[in-house]
Amino acid sequence: MKKPQKTTSWGGVAHWYDTLLAGNDTYQARVILPNILRAMAIKKGEKVLDLACGQGFFTSAFFQEGADVTGVDLGKQLILIAKKHSPKEISYFVQSAEDLSIFEDNSFEKITIVLAIQ
C-alpha cells in the first residue's frame, strides 16, 4: 500500500510569511534569533541542518554565523522563496522531516527545528 503524500498548509501563506519576516523588528529577529545563536554557538564550517526551515530566515542567519547549512521544508513554495533570497552556498530541499534518508548518517553536527513545533 502506498503511503499518503505529506503536505503542508504553508503554501498559501508563504509570501505573507516572507514579508512578515523581512524587517528587523520582528519577534523572530529580536528575541528568537539571538537566543538560538547563543545556544547553538556555531563554529565556522560546522554542518547544520535546519529542519522545517520555511523561507530560510534562520537558515540564512546560521550561514552568516559561518555554518555550512542545509535547509529542509515540506513546503515547496517556502523553499522557492528561500532559494531566491539566500546565498547559493546554502542547499535547500523539499522534504519531509520524517524521512531524511536523502542524507548520509552523521552528515550534520547540529540540527535545528525552530518554530515548527508549537
Coordinates of N, CA and C in Angstrom, one line a residue:
M1 N 0.8 -1.2 0.0 CA 0.0 0.0 0.0 C 0.9 1.2 0.0
K2 N 0.6 2.2 -0.9 CA 1.4 3.4 -1.0 C 1.1 4.4 0.2
K3 N 2.1 4.9 0.7 CA 2.0 5.9 1.8 C 1.3 7.2 1.3
P4 N 0.5 7.8 2.0 CA -0.1 9.1 1.6 C 1.0 10.2 1.5
Q5 N 1.0 11.0 0.5 CA 2.0 12.1 0.4 C 1.8 13.1 1.5
K6 N 2.9 13.5 2.1 CA 2.9 14.6 3.1 C 2.6 15.9 2.4
T7 N 1.8 16.7 3.1 CA 1.5 18.1 2.6 C 1.7 19.1 3.8
T8 N 1.6 20.3 3.4 CA 1.7 21.4 4.4 C 0.7 22.5 4.0
S9 N 0.2 23.2 4.9 CA -0.7 24.3 4.6 C 0.0 25.6 4.4
W10 N 1.3 25.7 4.5 CA 2.0 26.9 4.4 C 2.1 27.5 3.0
G11 N 1.9 26.7 2.0 CA 2.0 27.2 0.6 C 1.2 28.4 0.3
G12 N 0.0 28.5 0.8 CA -0.9 29.6 0.6 C -0.5 30.9 1.3
V13 N 0.3 30.8 2.3 CA 0.7 32.0 3.1 C 2.2 32.2 3.0
A14 N 2.9 31.5 2.2 CA 4.4 31.6 2.1 C 4.8 33.1 1.8
H15 N 4.2 33.7 0.9 CA 4.7 35.1 0.6 C 4.3 36.1 1.7
W16 N 3.2 35.9 2.4 CA 2.8 36.7 3.5 C 3.9 36.5 4.6
Y17 N 4.2 35.3 4.9 CA 5.2 35.0 6.0 C 6.6 35.6 5.6
D18 N 7.0 35.5 4.4 CA 8.2 36.1 3.9 C 8.2 37.6 4.2
T19 N 7.1 38.2 3.8 CA 7.0 39.7 4.0 C 7.0 40.0 5.5
L20 N 6.4 39.2 6.3 CA 6.4 39.4 7.8 C 7.8 39.4 8.4
L21 N 8.6 38.5 7.9 CA 10.0 38.4 8.4 C 11.0 39.3 7.8
A22 N 10.6 40.1 6.8 CA 11.5 41.0 6.1 C 12.1 42.0 6.9
G23 N 11.5 42.5 8.0 CA 12.0 43.6 8.8 C 12.9 43.0 9.9
N24 N 13.6 43.9 10.6 CA 14.4 43.6 11.7 C 13.7 43.7 13.0
D25 N 12.5 44.2 13.0 CA 11.7 44.5 14.2 C 10.6 43.4 14.4
T26 N 11.0 42.2 14.2 CA 10.1 41.1 14.4 C 10.5 40.3 15.7
Y27 N 9.5 39.6 16.2 CA 9.8 38.7 17.4 C 10.9 37.7 17.0
Q28 N 10.9 37.2 15.8 CA 11.9 36.2 15.4 C 13.3 36.8 15.4
A29 N 13.4 38.1 14.8 CA 14.7 38.7 14.7 C 15.2 39.2 16.1
R30 N 14.3 39.8 16.9 CA 14.7 40.4 18.2 C 14.9 39.5 19.3
V31 N 14.0 38.4 19.4 CA 14.0 37.5 20.5 C 14.5 36.1 20.2
I32 N 13.9 35.5 19.2 CA 14.3 34.1 19.0 C 15.7 33.9 18.4
L33 N 16.0 34.7 17.4 CA 17.3 34.5 16.7 C 18.5 34.7 17.6
P34 N 18.6 35.8 18.4 CA 19.8 35.9 19.3 C 19.9 34.8 20.3
N35 N 18.8 34.3 20.8 CA 18.9 33.2 21.7 C 19.2 31.8 21.1
I36 N 18.7 31.6 19.9 CA 19.1 30.4 19.2 C 20.6 30.4 18.8
L37 N 21.1 31.6 18.4 CA 22.5 31.7 18.0 C 23.4 31.5 19.2
R38 N 23.0 32.0 20.4 CA 23.7 31.9 21.6 C 23.7 30.4 22.0
A39 N 22.6 29.7 22.0 CA 22.5 28.3 22.3 C 23.3 27.4 21.4
M40 N 23.3 27.7 20.1 CA 24.0 26.9 19.1 C 25.5 27.1 19.1
A41 N 26.0 28.3 19.4 CA 27.4 28.6 19.4 C 28.1 28.0 18.2
I42 N 27.6 28.4 17.0 CA 28.1 27.8 15.7 C 29.5 28.2 15.5
K43 N 30.3 27.2 15.1 CA 31.7 27.3 14.7 C 31.8 27.4 13.2
K44 N 32.7 28.1 12.7 CA 32.9 28.2 11.2 C 33.1 26.9 10.6
G45 N 32.3 26.6 9.6 CA 32.3 25.4 8.8 C 31.5 24.2 9.4
E46 N 30.9 24.5 10.6 CA 30.1 23.4 11.2 C 28.9 23.1 10.3
K47 N 28.6 21.8 10.2 CA 27.5 21.4 9.3 C 26.2 21.4 10.1
V48 N 25.3 22.2 9.7 CA 24.0 22.4 10.4 C 22.8 22.1 9.4
L49 N 21.9 21.3 9.9 CA 20.6 21.0 9.2 C 19.5 21.8 9.9
D50 N 18.8 22.6 9.1 CA 17.7 23.4 9.6 C 16.4 22.7 9.1
L51 N 15.8 21.9 10.0 CA 14.5 21.2 9.6 C 13.4 22.2 9.7
A52 N 12.4 22.0 8.8 CA 11.2 22.9 8.7 C 11.7 24.4 8.6
C53 N 12.6 24.6 7.7 CA 13.3 25.9 7.6 C 12.5 27.0 7.0
G54 N 11.3 26.7 6.5 CA 10.4 27.7 6.0 C 11.1 28.5 4.8
Q55 N 11.0 29.8 4.9 CA 11.6 30.6 3.8 C 13.0 31.0 4.0
G56 N 13.7 30.3 5.0 CA 15.1 30.4 5.1 C 15.6 31.5 6.1
F57 N 14.7 32.1 6.9 CA 15.1 33.2 7.8 C 16.3 32.7 8.7
F58 N 16.1 31.6 9.4 CA 17.1 31.2 10.4 C 18.2 30.5 9.6
T59 N 17.9 29.8 8.6 CA 18.9 29.1 7.8 C 20.0 30.1 7.3
S60 N 19.6 31.3 6.8 CA 20.5 32.3 6.3 C 21.3 32.9 7.5
A61 N 20.7 33.0 8.6 CA 21.4 33.5 9.8 C 22.5 32.6 10.2
F62 N 22.2 31.3 10.2 CA 23.2 30.3 10.5 C 24.4 30.3 9.6
F63 N 24.1 30.5 8.3 CA 25.1 30.7 7.3 C 26.0 31.9 7.6
Q64 N 25.3 33.0 7.9 CA 26.1 34.2 8.3 C 27.0 34.1 9.5
E65 N 26.6 33.1 10.3 CA 27.5 32.8 11.5 C 28.6 31.9 11.2
G66 N 28.7 31.4 9.9 CA 29.8 30.6 9.5 C 29.4 29.1 9.2
A67 N 28.2 28.7 9.4 CA 27.8 27.3 9.3 C 27.7 26.9 7.8
D68 N 28.0 25.7 7.5 CA 27.8 25.0 6.3 C 26.4 24.5 6.4
V69 N 25.3 25.2 6.0 CA 24.0 24.9 6.4 C 23.1 24.4 5.2
T70 N 22.2 23.5 5.6 CA 21.3 22.9 4.7 C 19.9 23.1 5.3
G71 N 18.9 23.5 4.4 CA 17.5 23.7 4.9 C 16.6 22.7 4.2
V72 N 15.7 22.2 5.0 CA 14.7 21.2 4.6 C 13.3 21.7 5.0
D73 N 12.4 21.7 4.1 CA 11.0 22.0 4.4 C 10.1 21.3 3.5
L74 N 8.9 20.9 4.0 CA 7.9 20.3 3.2 C 7.2 21.2 2.2
G75 N 7.2 22.5 2.5 CA 6.6 23.5 1.7 C 7.4 23.9 0.5
K76 N 7.0 23.5 -0.7 CA 7.7 23.8 -1.9 C 7.8 25.3 -2.1
Q77 N 6.7 26.0 -1.9 CA 6.7 27.5 -2.1 C 7.7 28.2 -1.1
L78 N 7.7 27.7 0.1 CA 8.7 28.3 1.1 C 10.1 28.0 0.6
I79 N 10.4 26.8 0.1 CA 11.8 26.5 -0.4 C 12.1 27.4 -1.6
L80 N 11.2 27.6 -2.5 CA 11.4 28.5 -3.6 C 11.8 29.9 -3.2
I81 N 11.1 30.4 -2.2 CA 11.4 31.7 -1.6 C 12.8 31.7 -0.9
A82 N 13.1 30.7 -0.2 CA 14.4 30.6 0.5 C 15.5 30.6 -0.5
K83 N 15.4 29.8 -1.6 CA 16.4 29.8 -2.6 C 16.6 31.2 -3.3
K84 N 15.5 31.9 -3.5 CA 15.6 33.2 -4.1 C 16.3 34.2 -3.2
H85 N 16.2 34.2 -1.9 CA 16.7 35.1 -1.0 C 18.1 34.8 -0.5
S86 N 18.5 33.5 -0.5 CA 19.7 33.1 0.2 C 20.9 33.0 -0.7
P87 N 22.1 33.0 -0.1 CA 23.3 32.8 -0.8 C 23.3 31.4 -1.5
K88 N 23.9 31.2 -2.6 CA 23.9 30.0 -3.4 C 24.6 28.8 -2.6
E89 N 25.4 29.2 -1.7 CA 26.1 28.1 -0.9 C 25.2 27.3 0.0
I90 N 24.0 27.8 0.3 CA 23.0 27.1 1.1 C 22.2 26.2 0.2
S91 N 22.2 24.9 0.6 CA 21.4 23.9 -0.1 C 20.0 23.8 0.6
Y92 N 19.0 23.7 -0.3 CA 17.6 23.6 0.2 C 17.0 22.4 -0.4
F93 N 16.1 21.7 0.3 CA 15.4 20.5 -0.2 C 14.0 20.5 0.2
V94 N 13.1 20.2 -0.7 CA 11.7 20.0 -0.3 C 11.6 18.6 0.1
Q95 N 11.4 18.4 1.4 CA 11.5 17.1 2.0 C 10.8 17.0 3.3
S96 N 10.2 15.9 3.7 CA 9.6 15.7 5.0 C 10.7 15.5 6.0
A97 N 10.5 16.1 7.2 CA 11.5 15.9 8.3 C 11.4 14.5 8.8
E98 N 10.4 13.8 8.5 CA 10.2 12.4 8.9 C 11.1 11.4 8.1
D99 N 11.6 11.9 6.9 CA 12.4 11.0 6.1 C 13.6 11.8 5.6
L100 N 14.7 11.6 6.3 CA 15.9 12.3 5.9 C 16.9 11.3 5.3
S101 N 16.4 10.3 4.6 CA 17.3 9.3 4.0 C 18.0 9.8 2.8
I102 N 17.7 11.0 2.4 CA 18.5 11.7 1.3 C 19.9 12.1 1.8
F103 N 20.1 12.1 3.1 CA 21.4 12.4 3.7 C 22.0 11.2 4.3
E104 N 23.3 11.1 4.2 CA 24.1 10.0 4.8 C 24.0 10.2 6.3
D105 N 24.2 9.1 7.0 CA 24.2 9.2 8.5 C 25.4 10.1 8.9
N106 N 25.2 10.8 10.0 CA 26.2 11.7 10.6 C 26.7 12.8 9.6
S107 N 25.8 13.2 8.8 CA 26.1 14.3 7.8 C 26.2 15.7 8.5
F108 N 25.6 15.8 9.7 CA 25.4 17.1 10.3 C 25.9 17.0 11.8
E109 N 26.5 18.2 12.2 CA 26.9 18.3 13.6 C 25.8 18.8 14.5
K110 N 25.0 19.6 13.9 CA 23.9 20.2 14.7 C 22.6 20.2 13.8
I111 N 21.5 20.0 14.4 CA 20.2 20.0 13.8 C 19.2 20.9 14.5
T112 N 18.5 21.8 13.8 CA 17.6 22.7 14.5 C 16.2 22.4 13.9
I113 N 15.2 22.8 14.7 CA 13.8 22.7 14.2 C 13.1 23.9 15.0
V114 N 13.4 25.1 14.5 CA 12.9 26.3 15.1 C 11.5 26.6 14.7
L115 N 10.6 26.8 15.6 CA 9.2 27.3 15.4 C 8.3 26.3 14.7
A116 N 8.8 25.1 14.4 CA 7.9 24.1 13.7 C 7.0 23.4 14.7
I117 N 7.5 23.2 15.9 CA 6.7 22.5 16.9 C 6.1 23.6 17.9
Q118 N 4.8 23.9 17.7 CA 4.3 24.9 18.5 C 3.0 24.5 19.2

